[in-house]
PDB file of C-alpha atoms in Angstrom:
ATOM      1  CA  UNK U   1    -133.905-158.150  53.888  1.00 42.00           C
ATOM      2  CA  UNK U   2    -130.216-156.667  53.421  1.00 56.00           C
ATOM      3  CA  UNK U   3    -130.173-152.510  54.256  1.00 64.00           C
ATOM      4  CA  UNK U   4    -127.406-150.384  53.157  1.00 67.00           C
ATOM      5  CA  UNK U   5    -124.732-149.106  55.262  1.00 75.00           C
ATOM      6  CA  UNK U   6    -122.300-147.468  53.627  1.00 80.00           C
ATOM      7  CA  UNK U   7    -122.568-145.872  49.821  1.00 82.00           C
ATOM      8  CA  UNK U   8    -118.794-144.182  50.155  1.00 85.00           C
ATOM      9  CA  UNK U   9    -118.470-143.345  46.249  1.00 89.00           C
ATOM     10  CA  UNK U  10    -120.768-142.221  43.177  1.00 91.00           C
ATOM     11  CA  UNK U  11    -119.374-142.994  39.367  1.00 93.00           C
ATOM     12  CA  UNK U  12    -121.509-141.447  36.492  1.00 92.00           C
ATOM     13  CA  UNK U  13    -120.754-141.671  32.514  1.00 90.00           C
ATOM     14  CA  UNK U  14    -120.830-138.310  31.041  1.00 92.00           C
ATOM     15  CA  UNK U  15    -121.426-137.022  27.874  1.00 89.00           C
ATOM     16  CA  UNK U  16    -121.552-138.759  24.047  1.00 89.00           C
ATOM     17  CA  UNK U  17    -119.046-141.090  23.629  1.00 87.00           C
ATOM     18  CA  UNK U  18    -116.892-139.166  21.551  1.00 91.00           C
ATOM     19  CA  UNK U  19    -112.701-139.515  22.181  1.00 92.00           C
ATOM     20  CA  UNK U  20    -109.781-137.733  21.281  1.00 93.00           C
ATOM     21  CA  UNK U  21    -107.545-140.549  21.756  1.00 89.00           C
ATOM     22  CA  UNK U  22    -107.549-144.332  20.142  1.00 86.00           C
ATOM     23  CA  UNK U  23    -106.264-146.303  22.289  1.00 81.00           C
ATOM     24  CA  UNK U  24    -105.876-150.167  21.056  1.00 75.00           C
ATOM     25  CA  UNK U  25    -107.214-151.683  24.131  1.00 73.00           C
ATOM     26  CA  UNK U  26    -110.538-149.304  24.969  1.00 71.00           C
ATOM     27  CA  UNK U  27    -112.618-150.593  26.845  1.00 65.00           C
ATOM     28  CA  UNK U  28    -115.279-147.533  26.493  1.00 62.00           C
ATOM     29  CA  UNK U  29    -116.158-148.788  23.074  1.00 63.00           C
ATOM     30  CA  UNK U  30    -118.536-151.619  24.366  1.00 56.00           C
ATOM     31  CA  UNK U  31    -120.038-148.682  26.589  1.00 57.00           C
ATOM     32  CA  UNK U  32    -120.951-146.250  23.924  1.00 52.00           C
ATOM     33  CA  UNK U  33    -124.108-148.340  22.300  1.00 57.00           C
ATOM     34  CA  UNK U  34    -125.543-147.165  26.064  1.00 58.00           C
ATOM     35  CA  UNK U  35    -124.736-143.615  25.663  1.00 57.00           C
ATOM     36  CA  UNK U  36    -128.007-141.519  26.760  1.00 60.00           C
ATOM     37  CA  UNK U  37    -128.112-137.801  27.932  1.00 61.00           C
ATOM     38  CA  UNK U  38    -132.088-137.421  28.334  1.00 64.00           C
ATOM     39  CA  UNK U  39    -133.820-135.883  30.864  1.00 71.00           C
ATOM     40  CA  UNK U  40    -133.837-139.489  33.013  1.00 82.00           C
ATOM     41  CA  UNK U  41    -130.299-139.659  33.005  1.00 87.00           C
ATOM     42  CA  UNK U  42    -129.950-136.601  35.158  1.00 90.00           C
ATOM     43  CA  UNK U  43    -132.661-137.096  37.667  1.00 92.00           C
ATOM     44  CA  UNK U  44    -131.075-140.665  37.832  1.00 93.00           C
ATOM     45  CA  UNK U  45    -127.969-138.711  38.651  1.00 94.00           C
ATOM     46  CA  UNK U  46    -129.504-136.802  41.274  1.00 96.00           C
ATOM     47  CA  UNK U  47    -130.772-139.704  42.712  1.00 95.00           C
ATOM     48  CA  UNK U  48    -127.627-141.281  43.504  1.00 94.00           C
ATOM     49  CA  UNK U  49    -125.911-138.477  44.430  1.00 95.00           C
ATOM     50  CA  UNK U  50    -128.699-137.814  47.397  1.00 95.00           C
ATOM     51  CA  UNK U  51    -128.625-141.583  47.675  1.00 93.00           C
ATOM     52  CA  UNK U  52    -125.023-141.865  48.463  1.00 93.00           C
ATOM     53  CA  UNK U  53    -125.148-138.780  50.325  1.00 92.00           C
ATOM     54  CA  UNK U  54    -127.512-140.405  53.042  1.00 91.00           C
ATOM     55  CA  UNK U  55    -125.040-143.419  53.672  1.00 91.00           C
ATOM     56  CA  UNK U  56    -121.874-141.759  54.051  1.00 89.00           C
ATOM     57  CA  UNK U  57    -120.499-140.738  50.132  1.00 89.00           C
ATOM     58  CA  UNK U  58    -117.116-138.535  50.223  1.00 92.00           C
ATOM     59  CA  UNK U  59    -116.659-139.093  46.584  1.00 95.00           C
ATOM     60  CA  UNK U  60    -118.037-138.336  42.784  1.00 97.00           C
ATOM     61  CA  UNK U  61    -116.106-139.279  39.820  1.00 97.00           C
ATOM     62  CA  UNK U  62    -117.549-138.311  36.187  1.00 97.00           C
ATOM     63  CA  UNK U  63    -115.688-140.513  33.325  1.00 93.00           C
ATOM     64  CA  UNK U  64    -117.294-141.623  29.951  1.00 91.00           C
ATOM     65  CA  UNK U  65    -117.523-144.799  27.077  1.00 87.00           C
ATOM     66  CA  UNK U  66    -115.153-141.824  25.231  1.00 91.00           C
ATOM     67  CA  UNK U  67    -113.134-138.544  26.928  1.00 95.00           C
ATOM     68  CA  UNK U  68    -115.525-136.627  29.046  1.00 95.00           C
ATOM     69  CA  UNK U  69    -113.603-133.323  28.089  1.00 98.00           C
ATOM     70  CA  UNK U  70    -114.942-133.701  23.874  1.00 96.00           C
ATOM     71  CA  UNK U  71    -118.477-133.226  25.075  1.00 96.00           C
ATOM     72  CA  UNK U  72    -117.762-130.393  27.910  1.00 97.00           C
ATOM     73  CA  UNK U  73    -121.309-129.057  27.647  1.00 97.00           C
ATOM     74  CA  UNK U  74    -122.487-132.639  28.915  1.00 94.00           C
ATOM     75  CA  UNK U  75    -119.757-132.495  31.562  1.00 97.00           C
ATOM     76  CA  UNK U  76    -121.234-128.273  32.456  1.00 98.00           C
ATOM     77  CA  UNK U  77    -124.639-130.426  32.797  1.00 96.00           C
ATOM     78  CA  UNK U  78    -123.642-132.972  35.179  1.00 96.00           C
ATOM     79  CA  UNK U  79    -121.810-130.638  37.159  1.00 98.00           C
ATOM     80  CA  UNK U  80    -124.909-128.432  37.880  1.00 98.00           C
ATOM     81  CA  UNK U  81    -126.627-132.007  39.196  1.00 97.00           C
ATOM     82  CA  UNK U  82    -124.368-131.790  41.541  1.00 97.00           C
ATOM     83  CA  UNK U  83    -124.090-127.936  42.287  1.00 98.00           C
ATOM     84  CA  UNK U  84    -127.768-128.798  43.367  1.00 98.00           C
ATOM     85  CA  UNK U  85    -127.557-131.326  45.266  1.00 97.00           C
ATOM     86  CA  UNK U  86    -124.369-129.942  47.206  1.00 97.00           C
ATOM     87  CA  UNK U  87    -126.890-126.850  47.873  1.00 98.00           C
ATOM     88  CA  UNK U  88    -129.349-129.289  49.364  1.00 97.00           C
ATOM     89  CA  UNK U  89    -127.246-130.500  51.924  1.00 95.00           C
ATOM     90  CA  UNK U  90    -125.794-133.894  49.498  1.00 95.00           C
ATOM     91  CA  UNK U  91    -122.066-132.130  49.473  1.00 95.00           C
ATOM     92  CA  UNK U  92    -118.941-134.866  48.236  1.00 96.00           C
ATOM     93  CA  UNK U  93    -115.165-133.426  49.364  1.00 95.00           C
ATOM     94  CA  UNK U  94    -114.202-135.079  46.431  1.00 96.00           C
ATOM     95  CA  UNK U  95    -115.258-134.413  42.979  1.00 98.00           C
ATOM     96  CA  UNK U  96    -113.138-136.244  40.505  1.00 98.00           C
ATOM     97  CA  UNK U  97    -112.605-135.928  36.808  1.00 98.00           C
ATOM     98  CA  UNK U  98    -111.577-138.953  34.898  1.00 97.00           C
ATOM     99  CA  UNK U  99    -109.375-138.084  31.848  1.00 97.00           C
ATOM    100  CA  UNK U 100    -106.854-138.706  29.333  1.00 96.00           C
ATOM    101  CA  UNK U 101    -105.266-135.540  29.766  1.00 98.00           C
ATOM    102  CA  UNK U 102    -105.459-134.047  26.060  1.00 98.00           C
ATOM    103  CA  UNK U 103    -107.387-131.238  26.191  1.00 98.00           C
ATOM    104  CA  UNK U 104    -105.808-129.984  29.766  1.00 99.00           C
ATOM    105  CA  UNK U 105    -102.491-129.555  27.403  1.00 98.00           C
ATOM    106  CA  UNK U 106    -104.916-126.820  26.280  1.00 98.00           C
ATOM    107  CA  UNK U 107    -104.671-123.412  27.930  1.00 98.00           C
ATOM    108  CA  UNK U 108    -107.770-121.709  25.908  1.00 98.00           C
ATOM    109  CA  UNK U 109    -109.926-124.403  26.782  1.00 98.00           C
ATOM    110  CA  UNK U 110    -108.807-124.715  30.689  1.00 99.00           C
ATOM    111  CA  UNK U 111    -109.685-120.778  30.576  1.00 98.00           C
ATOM    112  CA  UNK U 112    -112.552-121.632  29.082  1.00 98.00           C
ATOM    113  CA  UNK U 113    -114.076-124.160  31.423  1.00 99.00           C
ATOM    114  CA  UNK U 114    -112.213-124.559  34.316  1.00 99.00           C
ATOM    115  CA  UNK U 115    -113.564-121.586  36.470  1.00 99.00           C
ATOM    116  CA  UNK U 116    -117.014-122.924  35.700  1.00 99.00           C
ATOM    117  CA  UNK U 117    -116.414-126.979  36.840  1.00 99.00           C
ATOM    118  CA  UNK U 118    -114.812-125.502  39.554  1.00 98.00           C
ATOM    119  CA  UNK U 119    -117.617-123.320  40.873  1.00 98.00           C
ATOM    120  CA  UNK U 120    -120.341-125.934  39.918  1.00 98.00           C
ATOM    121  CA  UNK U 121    -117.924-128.488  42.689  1.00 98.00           C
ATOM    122  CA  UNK U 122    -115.239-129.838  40.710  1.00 98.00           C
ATOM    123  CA  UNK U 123    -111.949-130.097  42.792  1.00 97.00           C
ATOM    124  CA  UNK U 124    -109.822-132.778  41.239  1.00 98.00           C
ATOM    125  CA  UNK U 125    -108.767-133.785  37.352  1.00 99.00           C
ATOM    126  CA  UNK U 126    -107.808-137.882  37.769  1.00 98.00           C
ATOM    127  CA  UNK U 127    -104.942-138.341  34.706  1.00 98.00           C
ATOM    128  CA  UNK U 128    -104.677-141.596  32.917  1.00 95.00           C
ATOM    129  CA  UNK U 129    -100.901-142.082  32.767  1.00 96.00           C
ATOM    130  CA  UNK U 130     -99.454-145.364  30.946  1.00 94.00           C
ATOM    131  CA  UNK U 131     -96.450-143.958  30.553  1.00 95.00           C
ATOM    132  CA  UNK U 132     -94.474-140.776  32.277  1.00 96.00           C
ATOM    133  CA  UNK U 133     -92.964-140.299  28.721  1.00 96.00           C
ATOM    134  CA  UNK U 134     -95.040-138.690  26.925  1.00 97.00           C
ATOM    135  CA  UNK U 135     -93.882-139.546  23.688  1.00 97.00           C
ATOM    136  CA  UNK U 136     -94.705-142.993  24.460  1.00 95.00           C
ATOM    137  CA  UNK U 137     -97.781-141.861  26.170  1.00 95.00           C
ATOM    138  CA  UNK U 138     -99.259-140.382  22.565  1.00 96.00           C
ATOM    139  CA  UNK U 139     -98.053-143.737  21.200  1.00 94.00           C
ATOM    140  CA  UNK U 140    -100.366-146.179  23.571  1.00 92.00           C
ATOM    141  CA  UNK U 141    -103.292-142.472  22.976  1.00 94.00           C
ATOM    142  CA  UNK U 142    -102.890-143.039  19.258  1.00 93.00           C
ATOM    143  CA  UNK U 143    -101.663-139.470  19.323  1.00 95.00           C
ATOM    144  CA  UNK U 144     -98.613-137.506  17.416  1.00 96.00           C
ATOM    145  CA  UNK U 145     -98.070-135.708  20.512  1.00 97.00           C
ATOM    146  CA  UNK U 146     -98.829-135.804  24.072  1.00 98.00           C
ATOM    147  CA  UNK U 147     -98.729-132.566  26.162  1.00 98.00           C
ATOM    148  CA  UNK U 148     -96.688-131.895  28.978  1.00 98.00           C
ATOM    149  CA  UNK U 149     -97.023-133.203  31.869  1.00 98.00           C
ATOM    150  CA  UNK U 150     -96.171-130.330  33.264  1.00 98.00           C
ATOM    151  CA  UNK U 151     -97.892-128.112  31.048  1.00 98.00           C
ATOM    152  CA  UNK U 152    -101.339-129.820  32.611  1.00 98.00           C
ATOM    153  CA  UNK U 153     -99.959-129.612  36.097  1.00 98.00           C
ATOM    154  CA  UNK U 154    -100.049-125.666  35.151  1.00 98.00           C
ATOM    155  CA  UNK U 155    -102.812-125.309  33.232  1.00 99.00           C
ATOM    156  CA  UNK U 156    -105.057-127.129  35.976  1.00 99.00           C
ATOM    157  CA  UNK U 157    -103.545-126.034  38.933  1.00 98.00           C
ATOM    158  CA  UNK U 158    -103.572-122.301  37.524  1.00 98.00           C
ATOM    159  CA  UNK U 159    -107.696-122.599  38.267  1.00 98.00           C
ATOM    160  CA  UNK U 160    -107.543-123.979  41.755  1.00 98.00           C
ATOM    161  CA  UNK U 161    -107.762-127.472  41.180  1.00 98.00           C
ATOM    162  CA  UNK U 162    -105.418-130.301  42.021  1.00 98.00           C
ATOM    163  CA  UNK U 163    -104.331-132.987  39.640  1.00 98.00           C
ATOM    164  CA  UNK U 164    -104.066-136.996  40.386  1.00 97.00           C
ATOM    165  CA  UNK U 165    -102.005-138.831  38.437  1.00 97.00           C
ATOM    166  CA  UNK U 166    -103.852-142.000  37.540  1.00 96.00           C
ATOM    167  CA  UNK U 167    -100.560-144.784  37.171  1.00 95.00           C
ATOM    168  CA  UNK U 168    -101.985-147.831  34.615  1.00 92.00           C
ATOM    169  CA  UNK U 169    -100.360-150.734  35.230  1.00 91.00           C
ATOM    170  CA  UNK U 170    -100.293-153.019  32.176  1.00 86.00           C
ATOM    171  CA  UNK U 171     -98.410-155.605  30.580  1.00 85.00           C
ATOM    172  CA  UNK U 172     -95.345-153.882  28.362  1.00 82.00           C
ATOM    173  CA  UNK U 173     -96.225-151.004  30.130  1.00 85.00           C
ATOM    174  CA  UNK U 174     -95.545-150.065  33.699  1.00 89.00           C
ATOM    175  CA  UNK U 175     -95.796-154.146  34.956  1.00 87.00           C
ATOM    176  CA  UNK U 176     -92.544-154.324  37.548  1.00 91.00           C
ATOM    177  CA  UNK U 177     -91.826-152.881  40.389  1.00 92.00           C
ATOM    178  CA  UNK U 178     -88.643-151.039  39.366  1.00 94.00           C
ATOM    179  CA  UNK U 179     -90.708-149.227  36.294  1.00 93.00           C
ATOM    180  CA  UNK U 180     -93.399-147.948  39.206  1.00 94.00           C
ATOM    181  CA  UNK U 181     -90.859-146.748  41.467  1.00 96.00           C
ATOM    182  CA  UNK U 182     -89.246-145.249  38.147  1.00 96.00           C
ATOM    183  CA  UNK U 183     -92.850-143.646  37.245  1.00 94.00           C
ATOM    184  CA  UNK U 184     -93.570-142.509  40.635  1.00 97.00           C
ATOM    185  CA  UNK U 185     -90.656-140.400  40.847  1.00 97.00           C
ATOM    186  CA  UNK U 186     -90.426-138.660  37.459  1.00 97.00           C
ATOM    187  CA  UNK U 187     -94.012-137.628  38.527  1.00 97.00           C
ATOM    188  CA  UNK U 188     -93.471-136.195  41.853  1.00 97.00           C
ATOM    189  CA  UNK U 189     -90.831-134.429  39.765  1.00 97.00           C
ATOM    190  CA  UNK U 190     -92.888-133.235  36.837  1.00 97.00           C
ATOM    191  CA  UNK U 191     -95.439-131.557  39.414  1.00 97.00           C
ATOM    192  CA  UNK U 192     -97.953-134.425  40.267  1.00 98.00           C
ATOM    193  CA  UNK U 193     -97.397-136.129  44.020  1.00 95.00           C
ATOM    194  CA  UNK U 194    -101.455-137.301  43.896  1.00 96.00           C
ATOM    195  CA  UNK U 195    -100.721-140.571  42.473  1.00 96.00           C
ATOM    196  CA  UNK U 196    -103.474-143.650  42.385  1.00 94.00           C
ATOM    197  CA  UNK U 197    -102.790-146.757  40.276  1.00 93.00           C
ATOM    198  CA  UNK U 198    -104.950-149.620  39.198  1.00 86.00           C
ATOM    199  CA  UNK U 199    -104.280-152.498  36.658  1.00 87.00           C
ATOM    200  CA  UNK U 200    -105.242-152.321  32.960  1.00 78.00           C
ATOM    201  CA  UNK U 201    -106.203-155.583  30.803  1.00 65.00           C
ATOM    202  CA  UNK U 202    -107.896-155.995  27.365  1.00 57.00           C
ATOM    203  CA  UNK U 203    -111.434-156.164  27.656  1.00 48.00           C
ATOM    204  CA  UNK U 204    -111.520-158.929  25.274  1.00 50.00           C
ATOM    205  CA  UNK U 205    -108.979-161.036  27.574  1.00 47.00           C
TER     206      UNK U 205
END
């Protein structure tokens, strides 16, 4: 019988699904027919969190089929999951927020819920960026407009919390290595030098 050694990393869905972005190649869609917030999703939480605790976890991200941030109440829930656990001895040094970005353009709402996430054990907000122009960013969002990247960088970082810059690699999008050395440095320069980058493809091939 195999035994576990090592559980380095915890990754939950939160909240209901909903987005604030439409992006033509979403692959949360096929997610959100498995969408449940009842009272066994939590304890289920809770169990992994102590679970990965026990064999060495340093890391909880919370992401969704949708944008986390259009259901922050789910997110507030979540959070406290892990506010207990942390309190019974199951503490991450990293707890990550998966995001599109939106709604940190958003100075009410940051007021509004940063200084919460943050107390409950939030510490980092993990930007999807498929482009660092962010008029062509609210292009591949389905958006008008994009915020700033450095208007997040402020918003965030005005609440004690850092911000990763999450660099999609795709093709037509940032797929050579001159456009990622191009991308990494207009971020470092718009504020964000916490940069992580994984490939994109459509999830129908």
């Amino acid at each position: 019988m195999a035994c576990i050694e090592k559980i380095y990393s915890v990754s939950a869905l939160v909240g209901n699904g909903d987005c604030n972005a439409n992006c033509s190649f979403c692959a949360g869609k096929y997610l959100r027919k498995d969408v449940n917030n009842d009272g066994l999703y939590h304890k289920n939480l809770e169990s992994a969190i102590k679970l990965s605790a026990r064999y060495g976890g340093w890391s909880l991200s919370l992401t969704s089929s949708g944008e986390p941030t259009c259901d922050p109440e789910a997110l507030t829930n979540a959070l406290e999951v892990y506010k207990k656990c942390a309190d019974q001895g199951a503490y991450f040094p990293n707890v990550n927020l998966f995001t599109n970005g939106i709604l940190f353009g958003d100075e009410v709402f940051c007021d509004e819920y940063l200084p919460k996430w943050r107390e409950l054990g939030l510490n980092n907000i993990a930007v999807s960026i498929h482009d660092v122009d962010e008029n062509e960013q609210a292009k591949i969002y389905g958006l008008n407009e994009y915020p700033q990247l450095e208007k997040i960088v402020s918003n965030v970082n005005k609440h004690g919390l850092g911000v990763r810059g999450t660099l999609l690699l795709r093709k037509e999008g940032v797929d050579n290595a001159k456009k990622y050395e191009h991308s990494v440095h207009t971020l470092f320069e718009k504020g964000i030098n916490n940069i992580t980058s994984w490939p994109v493809g459509e999830p129908d091939g």
